[in-house]
Short mmCIF file of N, CA and C in Angstrom, two decimals:
data_model
loop_
_atom_site.label_atom_id
_atom_site.label_comp_id
_atom_site.label_asym_id
_atom_site.label_seq_id
_atom_site.Cartn_x
_atom_site.Cartn_y
_atom_site.Cartn_z
N MET N 45 0.19 0.42 -11.29
CA MET N 45 0.88 -0.66 -10.61
C MET N 45 1.93 -1.22 -11.57
N ILE N 46 2.99 -1.64 -10.96
CA ILE N 46 4.16 -2.19 -11.71
C ILE N 46 4.37 -3.62 -11.19
N ARG N 47 4.48 -4.60 -12.07
CA ARG N 47 4.81 -5.96 -11.65
C ARG N 47 6.28 -6.23 -11.88
N TYR N 48 6.98 -6.69 -10.84
CA TYR N 48 8.39 -7.04 -10.97
C TYR N 48 8.62 -8.54 -10.72
N ALA N 49 9.47 -9.15 -11.52
CA ALA N 49 10.02 -10.50 -11.23
C ALA N 49 11.16 -10.20 -10.26
N LEU N 50 11.17 -11.04 -9.24
CA LEU N 50 12.19 -10.85 -8.11
C LEU N 50 12.81 -12.16 -7.79
N ILE N 51 14.00 -12.12 -7.20
CA ILE N 51 14.74 -13.31 -6.89
C ILE N 51 15.48 -13.03 -5.54
N CYS N 52 15.48 -14.02 -4.69
CA CYS N 52 16.21 -13.88 -3.41
C CYS N 52 17.64 -14.46 -3.63
N ASP N 53 18.45 -14.25 -2.47
CA ASP N 53 19.84 -14.75 -2.55
C ASP N 53 19.91 -16.28 -2.63
N LEU N 54 18.80 -17.02 -2.42
CA LEU N 54 18.80 -18.43 -2.46
C LEU N 54 18.13 -18.95 -3.76
N SER N 55 17.97 -17.98 -4.70
CA SER N 55 17.49 -18.25 -6.03
C SER N 55 16.04 -18.63 -6.14
N HIS N 56 15.27 -18.22 -5.15
CA HIS N 56 13.81 -18.37 -5.21
C HIS N 56 13.18 -17.26 -6.05
N GLU N 57 12.51 -17.54 -7.09
CA GLU N 57 11.90 -16.55 -7.95
C GLU N 57 10.49 -16.34 -7.60
N PHE N 58 10.06 -15.06 -7.67
CA PHE N 58 8.64 -14.69 -7.37
C PHE N 58 8.32 -13.41 -7.99
N GLU N 59 7.05 -12.99 -8.02
CA GLU N 59 6.66 -11.68 -8.54
C GLU N 59 5.88 -10.95 -7.53
N SER N 60 5.86 -9.66 -7.63
CA SER N 60 5.09 -8.77 -6.78
C SER N 60 4.75 -7.55 -7.53
N TRP N 61 3.64 -6.98 -7.04
CA TRP N 61 3.15 -5.66 -7.63
C TRP N 61 3.50 -4.52 -6.68
N PHE N 62 3.84 -3.30 -7.32
CA PHE N 62 4.17 -2.21 -6.54
C PHE N 62 3.57 -0.96 -7.18
N PRO N 63 3.16 0.02 -6.37
CA PRO N 63 2.55 1.28 -6.96
C PRO N 63 3.51 2.07 -7.77
N SER N 64 4.83 1.93 -7.49
CA SER N 64 5.84 2.72 -8.18
C SER N 64 7.20 2.04 -8.13
N VAL N 65 8.09 2.48 -9.04
CA VAL N 65 9.51 1.96 -8.94
C VAL N 65 10.12 2.35 -7.66
N GLU N 66 9.88 3.54 -7.18
CA GLU N 66 10.45 4.00 -5.89
C GLU N 66 10.07 3.14 -4.74
N THR N 67 8.73 2.78 -4.71
CA THR N 67 8.25 1.96 -3.58
C THR N 67 8.90 0.63 -3.57
N CYS N 68 9.08 0.00 -4.77
CA CYS N 68 9.79 -1.29 -4.86
C CYS N 68 11.21 -1.17 -4.34
N ASP N 69 11.91 -0.15 -4.83
CA ASP N 69 13.30 0.10 -4.41
C ASP N 69 13.44 0.37 -2.93
N GLU N 70 12.47 1.12 -2.38
CA GLU N 70 12.50 1.42 -0.92
C GLU N 70 12.28 0.13 -0.11
N GLN N 71 11.36 -0.64 -0.49
CA GLN N 71 11.05 -1.90 0.24
C GLN N 71 12.14 -2.91 0.17
N ILE N 72 12.82 -2.91 -1.01
CA ILE N 72 13.98 -3.83 -1.08
C ILE N 72 15.12 -3.34 -0.25
N ALA N 73 15.41 -2.00 -0.30
CA ALA N 73 16.51 -1.40 0.47
C ALA N 73 16.33 -1.53 1.97
N SER N 74 15.04 -1.38 2.37
CA SER N 74 14.78 -1.33 3.86
C SER N 74 14.59 -2.74 4.43
N GLY N 75 14.53 -3.86 3.55
CA GLY N 75 14.36 -5.15 4.10
C GLY N 75 12.88 -5.51 4.36
N LEU N 76 12.08 -4.63 3.95
CA LEU N 76 10.59 -4.89 4.23
C LEU N 76 10.10 -5.97 3.20
N LEU N 77 10.75 -6.15 2.11
CA LEU N 77 10.31 -7.17 1.13
C LEU N 77 11.11 -8.43 1.39
N THR N 78 10.38 -9.46 1.63
CA THR N 78 11.04 -10.80 1.91
C THR N 78 10.58 -11.86 0.91
N CYS N 79 11.37 -12.87 0.72
CA CYS N 79 11.03 -13.97 -0.07
C CYS N 79 9.86 -14.75 0.52
N PRO N 80 8.84 -15.07 -0.26
CA PRO N 80 7.71 -15.82 0.34
C PRO N 80 8.01 -17.27 0.57
N ILE N 81 9.15 -17.76 0.02
CA ILE N 81 9.53 -19.14 0.18
C ILE N 81 10.42 -19.34 1.47
N CYS N 82 11.51 -18.46 1.59
CA CYS N 82 12.52 -18.67 2.62
C CYS N 82 12.61 -17.47 3.60
N ASN N 83 11.81 -16.46 3.30
CA ASN N 83 11.74 -15.21 4.20
C ASN N 83 13.05 -14.46 4.17
N SER N 84 13.94 -14.70 3.19
CA SER N 84 15.19 -13.92 3.03
C SER N 84 14.86 -12.50 2.63
N GLY N 85 15.57 -11.54 3.26
CA GLY N 85 15.36 -10.15 2.87
C GLY N 85 16.31 -9.66 1.84
N ARG N 86 17.13 -10.58 1.30
CA ARG N 86 18.10 -10.18 0.26
C ARG N 86 17.49 -10.43 -1.09
N ILE N 87 16.80 -9.37 -1.59
CA ILE N 87 16.01 -9.56 -2.84
C ILE N 87 16.61 -8.55 -3.91
N VAL N 88 16.54 -9.02 -5.15
CA VAL N 88 16.93 -8.17 -6.29
C VAL N 88 15.85 -8.35 -7.32
N LYS N 89 15.73 -7.29 -8.15
CA LYS N 89 14.80 -7.40 -9.29
C LYS N 89 15.46 -8.10 -10.45
N GLN N 90 14.72 -8.94 -11.14
CA GLN N 90 15.21 -9.65 -12.34
C GLN N 90 14.88 -8.86 -13.59
N ILE N 91 15.64 -9.17 -14.61
CA ILE N 91 15.36 -8.48 -15.86
C ILE N 91 14.06 -9.04 -16.46
N MET N 92 13.19 -8.11 -16.89
CA MET N 92 11.92 -8.44 -17.48
C MET N 92 11.72 -7.82 -18.80
N ALA N 93 11.11 -8.49 -19.73
CA ALA N 93 10.80 -7.85 -20.96
C ALA N 93 9.38 -7.24 -20.85
N PRO N 94 9.23 -5.98 -21.05
CA PRO N 94 7.91 -5.40 -20.93
C PRO N 94 6.98 -5.83 -22.03
N SER N 95 5.74 -5.93 -21.76
CA SER N 95 4.70 -6.32 -22.74
C SER N 95 3.81 -5.10 -22.93
N VAL N 96 4.02 -4.37 -24.00
CA VAL N 96 3.32 -3.16 -24.25
C VAL N 96 2.55 -3.33 -25.57
N ALA N 97 1.30 -3.07 -25.55
CA ALA N 97 0.44 -3.20 -26.75
C ALA N 97 0.72 -1.98 -27.59
N ARG N 98 0.86 -2.14 -28.90
CA ARG N 98 1.00 -0.97 -29.78
C ARG N 98 -0.28 -0.27 -29.95
N SER N 99 -0.22 0.90 -30.32
CA SER N 99 -1.45 1.72 -30.52
C SER N 99 -2.37 0.99 -31.39
N GLY N 100 -3.61 0.85 -30.98
CA GLY N 100 -4.67 0.27 -31.75
C GLY N 100 -4.77 -1.25 -31.56
N GLU N 101 -3.71 -1.85 -30.86
CA GLU N 101 -3.77 -3.33 -30.54
C GLU N 101 -4.43 -3.55 -29.27
N GLU N 102 -4.97 -4.73 -29.11
CA GLU N 102 -5.56 -5.09 -27.89
C GLU N 102 -4.81 -6.35 -27.35
N SER N 103 -4.77 -6.52 -26.08
CA SER N 103 -4.19 -7.69 -25.55
C SER N 103 -4.95 -8.95 -25.97
N ASP N 104 -4.24 -10.09 -26.17
CA ASP N 104 -4.98 -11.32 -26.57
C ASP N 104 -5.48 -12.00 -25.36
N GLY N 105 -5.28 -11.50 -24.09
CA GLY N 105 -5.82 -12.06 -22.90
C GLY N 105 -5.10 -13.30 -22.48
N SER N 106 -3.95 -13.71 -23.07
CA SER N 106 -3.27 -14.88 -22.78
C SER N 106 -2.57 -14.78 -21.43
N ALA N 107 -2.22 -15.89 -20.84
CA ALA N 107 -1.58 -15.92 -19.54
C ALA N 107 -0.24 -15.16 -19.68
N ASP N 108 0.41 -15.11 -20.83
CA ASP N 108 1.69 -14.41 -20.97
C ASP N 108 1.57 -12.91 -21.05
N SER N 109 0.34 -12.41 -21.26
CA SER N 109 0.19 -10.96 -21.40
C SER N 109 0.32 -10.33 -20.07
N THR N 110 1.01 -9.21 -19.99
CA THR N 110 1.16 -8.51 -18.76
C THR N 110 0.21 -7.26 -18.78
N ALA N 111 -0.64 -7.20 -19.71
CA ALA N 111 -1.67 -6.08 -19.70
C ALA N 111 -2.54 -6.31 -18.58
N PHE N 112 -2.90 -5.26 -17.86
CA PHE N 112 -3.70 -5.34 -16.66
C PHE N 112 -5.02 -4.57 -16.99
N SER N 113 -6.08 -5.27 -17.40
CA SER N 113 -7.33 -4.71 -17.85
C SER N 113 -7.90 -3.84 -16.63
N ASN N 114 -8.85 -2.95 -17.00
CA ASN N 114 -9.50 -2.18 -16.00
C ASN N 114 -10.23 -2.99 -15.01
N ASP N 115 -10.92 -4.08 -15.49
CA ASP N 115 -11.80 -4.98 -14.66
C ASP N 115 -10.73 -5.69 -13.64
N LYS N 116 -9.61 -6.15 -14.17
CA LYS N 116 -8.62 -6.81 -13.31
C LYS N 116 -8.09 -5.85 -12.28
N ALA N 117 -7.77 -4.63 -12.75
CA ALA N 117 -7.19 -3.60 -11.83
C ALA N 117 -8.22 -3.25 -10.74
N LEU N 118 -9.57 -3.10 -11.10
CA LEU N 118 -10.52 -2.79 -10.13
C LEU N 118 -10.71 -4.03 -9.14
N SER N 119 -10.66 -5.17 -9.67
CA SER N 119 -10.75 -6.36 -8.75
C SER N 119 -9.55 -6.43 -7.80
N PHE N 120 -8.37 -6.25 -8.32
CA PHE N 120 -7.11 -6.22 -7.50
C PHE N 120 -7.24 -5.12 -6.40
N ARG N 121 -7.64 -4.01 -6.79
CA ARG N 121 -7.69 -2.87 -5.83
C ARG N 121 -8.75 -3.19 -4.79
N SER N 122 -9.84 -3.82 -5.15
CA SER N 122 -10.93 -4.19 -4.28
C SER N 122 -10.42 -5.21 -3.24
N ALA N 123 -9.64 -6.23 -3.75
CA ALA N 123 -9.13 -7.26 -2.93
C ALA N 123 -8.12 -6.67 -1.94
N LEU N 124 -7.25 -5.72 -2.36
CA LEU N 124 -6.28 -5.09 -1.53
C LEU N 124 -7.04 -4.38 -0.36
N ARG N 125 -8.06 -3.57 -0.78
CA ARG N 125 -8.76 -2.79 0.20
C ARG N 125 -9.48 -3.71 1.20
N GLU N 126 -10.13 -4.82 0.72
CA GLU N 126 -10.74 -5.83 1.60
C GLU N 126 -9.80 -6.43 2.60
N PHE N 127 -8.58 -6.81 2.11
CA PHE N 127 -7.50 -7.36 2.97
C PHE N 127 -7.12 -6.37 4.01
N ARG N 128 -6.89 -5.14 3.62
CA ARG N 128 -6.47 -4.13 4.55
C ARG N 128 -7.62 -3.88 5.64
N ASN N 129 -8.83 -3.76 5.20
CA ASN N 129 -9.94 -3.54 6.17
C ASN N 129 -10.08 -4.70 7.14
N HIS N 130 -9.85 -5.93 6.62
CA HIS N 130 -9.89 -7.14 7.52
C HIS N 130 -8.82 -7.04 8.61
N ILE N 131 -7.65 -6.69 8.22
CA ILE N 131 -6.50 -6.52 9.19
C ILE N 131 -6.86 -5.47 10.22
N VAL N 132 -7.29 -4.35 9.78
CA VAL N 132 -7.61 -3.16 10.66
C VAL N 132 -8.74 -3.57 11.55
N ALA N 133 -9.78 -4.21 11.05
CA ALA N 133 -10.91 -4.58 11.92
C ALA N 133 -10.59 -5.69 12.97
N ASN N 134 -9.52 -6.49 12.65
CA ASN N 134 -9.21 -7.61 13.55
C ASN N 134 -7.89 -7.38 14.35
N SER N 135 -7.51 -6.11 14.50
CA SER N 135 -6.28 -5.82 15.25
C SER N 135 -6.44 -4.51 16.04
N GLU N 136 -5.62 -4.26 16.97
CA GLU N 136 -5.71 -3.11 17.78
C GLU N 136 -4.79 -2.02 17.19
N ASP N 137 -5.34 -0.78 17.03
CA ASP N 137 -4.60 0.33 16.48
C ASP N 137 -3.75 0.94 17.68
N VAL N 138 -2.44 0.81 17.56
CA VAL N 138 -1.62 1.41 18.63
C VAL N 138 -0.96 2.63 18.08
N GLY N 139 -1.34 3.11 16.92
CA GLY N 139 -0.78 4.39 16.48
C GLY N 139 0.73 4.48 16.36
N GLU N 140 1.32 5.57 16.80
CA GLU N 140 2.73 5.81 16.76
C GLU N 140 3.48 4.97 17.73
N ARG N 141 2.81 4.28 18.69
CA ARG N 141 3.50 3.48 19.60
C ARG N 141 3.71 2.08 19.02
N PHE N 142 3.51 1.89 17.70
CA PHE N 142 3.65 0.50 17.11
C PHE N 142 4.95 -0.09 17.39
N PRO N 143 6.18 0.56 17.13
CA PRO N 143 7.44 -0.09 17.38
C PRO N 143 7.60 -0.55 18.88
N GLU N 144 7.14 0.30 19.79
CA GLU N 144 7.27 0.00 21.25
C GLU N 144 6.39 -1.20 21.56
N MET N 145 5.11 -1.18 21.07
CA MET N 145 4.20 -2.26 21.41
C MET N 145 4.61 -3.60 20.72
N ALA N 146 5.11 -3.54 19.49
CA ALA N 146 5.60 -4.75 18.83
C ALA N 146 6.69 -5.39 19.59
N ARG N 147 7.60 -4.57 20.09
CA ARG N 147 8.70 -5.15 20.99
C ARG N 147 8.17 -5.72 22.20
N LYS N 148 7.24 -5.04 22.91
CA LYS N 148 6.71 -5.58 24.16
C LYS N 148 6.03 -6.91 23.94
N ILE N 149 5.24 -6.98 22.82
CA ILE N 149 4.59 -8.31 22.52
C ILE N 149 5.57 -9.35 22.21
N HIS N 150 6.63 -9.01 21.37
CA HIS N 150 7.58 -9.95 20.97
C HIS N 150 8.37 -10.49 22.19
N TYR N 151 8.73 -9.63 23.11
CA TYR N 151 9.52 -10.06 24.28
C TYR N 151 8.70 -10.47 25.49
N GLY N 152 7.38 -10.71 25.30
CA GLY N 152 6.52 -11.20 26.26
C GLY N 152 6.18 -10.32 27.45
N GLU N 153 6.40 -8.98 27.25
CA GLU N 153 6.16 -8.01 28.25
C GLU N 153 4.67 -7.59 28.37
N THR N 154 3.88 -7.93 27.37
CA THR N 154 2.51 -7.67 27.33
C THR N 154 1.79 -8.82 26.59
N LYS N 155 0.48 -8.91 26.67
CA LYS N 155 -0.23 -10.08 26.05
C LYS N 155 -0.09 -10.06 24.51
N LEU N 156 -0.08 -11.28 24.01
CA LEU N 156 0.00 -11.49 22.55
C LEU N 156 -1.32 -11.11 21.91
N ARG N 157 -1.20 -10.23 20.91
CA ARG N 157 -2.42 -9.84 20.20
C ARG N 157 -1.98 -9.19 18.83
N ALA N 158 -2.94 -9.14 17.88
CA ALA N 158 -2.66 -8.49 16.69
C ALA N 158 -2.72 -6.97 16.81
N ILE N 159 -1.70 -6.30 16.31
CA ILE N 159 -1.76 -4.78 16.44
C ILE N 159 -1.38 -4.26 15.02
N HIS N 160 -1.76 -2.95 14.83
CA HIS N 160 -1.32 -2.22 13.68
C HIS N 160 -1.17 -0.75 14.16
N GLY N 161 -0.32 -0.13 13.34
CA GLY N 161 0.03 1.33 13.68
C GLY N 161 0.98 1.87 12.68
N GLU N 162 1.70 2.81 13.17
CA GLU N 162 2.64 3.59 12.28
C GLU N 162 4.11 3.44 12.78
N SER N 163 4.97 3.41 11.74
CA SER N 163 6.40 3.37 12.09
C SER N 163 7.08 3.94 10.80
N SER N 164 8.27 4.46 11.10
CA SER N 164 9.14 4.90 9.94
C SER N 164 9.79 3.66 9.27
N LEU N 165 10.36 3.89 8.16
CA LEU N 165 11.14 2.73 7.53
C LEU N 165 12.27 2.33 8.42
N GLU N 166 12.89 3.28 9.03
CA GLU N 166 14.06 2.96 9.93
C GLU N 166 13.65 2.17 11.15
N GLU N 167 12.46 2.50 11.69
CA GLU N 167 11.90 1.76 12.87
C GLU N 167 11.53 0.36 12.42
N ALA N 168 10.87 0.26 11.23
CA ALA N 168 10.49 -1.08 10.77
C ALA N 168 11.72 -1.94 10.53
N ARG N 169 12.77 -1.37 9.88
CA ARG N 169 13.96 -2.07 9.71
C ARG N 169 14.55 -2.63 11.03
N ALA N 170 14.58 -1.72 12.01
CA ALA N 170 15.15 -2.16 13.31
C ALA N 170 14.32 -3.28 13.91
N LEU N 171 13.01 -3.21 13.78
CA LEU N 171 12.20 -4.36 14.32
C LEU N 171 12.51 -5.64 13.54
N ILE N 172 12.66 -5.60 12.27
CA ILE N 172 13.04 -6.77 11.42
C ILE N 172 14.30 -7.34 11.84
N GLU N 173 15.31 -6.43 12.05
CA GLU N 173 16.63 -6.89 12.45
C GLU N 173 16.65 -7.51 13.87
N GLU N 174 15.69 -7.17 14.64
CA GLU N 174 15.51 -7.87 16.01
C GLU N 174 14.81 -9.18 15.90
N GLY N 175 14.30 -9.45 14.67
CA GLY N 175 13.58 -10.75 14.51
C GLY N 175 12.02 -10.64 14.81
N ILE N 176 11.59 -9.38 14.82
CA ILE N 176 10.19 -9.14 15.05
C ILE N 176 9.41 -9.05 13.71
N ASP N 177 8.47 -9.86 13.46
CA ASP N 177 7.74 -9.93 12.25
C ASP N 177 6.84 -8.71 12.17
N VAL N 178 7.08 -7.91 11.15
CA VAL N 178 6.20 -6.77 10.82
C VAL N 178 6.00 -6.72 9.38
N HIS N 179 4.87 -6.29 8.87
CA HIS N 179 4.54 -6.23 7.43
C HIS N 179 3.79 -4.91 7.20
N PRO N 180 4.07 -4.27 6.08
CA PRO N 180 3.32 -3.01 5.83
C PRO N 180 1.88 -3.37 5.32
N LEU N 181 0.97 -2.56 5.71
CA LEU N 181 -0.42 -2.69 5.25
C LEU N 181 -0.53 -2.07 3.86
N PRO N 182 -1.25 -2.73 2.94
CA PRO N 182 -1.41 -2.11 1.56
C PRO N 182 -2.27 -0.90 1.65
N PHE N 183 -1.80 0.21 1.04
CA PHE N 183 -2.66 1.42 0.91
C PHE N 183 -2.86 1.68 -0.63
N LEU N 184 -3.94 2.21 -0.99
CA LEU N 184 -4.24 2.66 -2.28
C LEU N 184 -4.19 4.16 -2.28
N PRO N 185 -3.80 4.81 -3.39
CA PRO N 185 -3.64 6.28 -3.34
C PRO N 185 -4.87 6.93 -2.80
N GLU N 186 -6.05 6.51 -3.12
CA GLU N 186 -7.31 7.15 -2.62
C GLU N 186 -7.52 6.89 -1.14
N ASP N 187 -6.88 5.98 -0.50
CA ASP N 187 -6.96 5.72 0.92
C ASP N 187 -6.16 6.81 1.78
N ARG N 188 -5.23 7.45 1.19
CA ARG N 188 -4.39 8.33 1.95
C ARG N 188 -4.91 9.80 2.08
N ASN N 189 -6.18 9.94 1.87
CA ASN N 189 -6.75 11.38 1.94
C ASN N 189 -7.01 11.65 3.41
#
């Protein structure tokens, strides 16, 4: 996991974790990443100084340390998995019909309910541009088997 310091076009600063550089860049480019303060989709990465322990050194555990211990990593992964399982258990799986069903719900053509399913980045971008709130579900590498 990689932590990035981010900033929106209205100068709101925030941080987020990503499984890879590519995932971060894709989410920013597609507009899937939004500012948690103003919901702006115009996000850029800020410059960060990496915190890397030298060989043989241990993190001091201070709040400034960016070291992510195994216990913290396991706890974080567990929380992500629990969050995803909660969403899946409390929403309807519409599969590949997700973009179609999200539009029908948004435009009042069918009953309001929580749904989850699949869409391409292009389909998700189109939904966001229409003003339809969609968010990717977190997946861990071992969940994609």
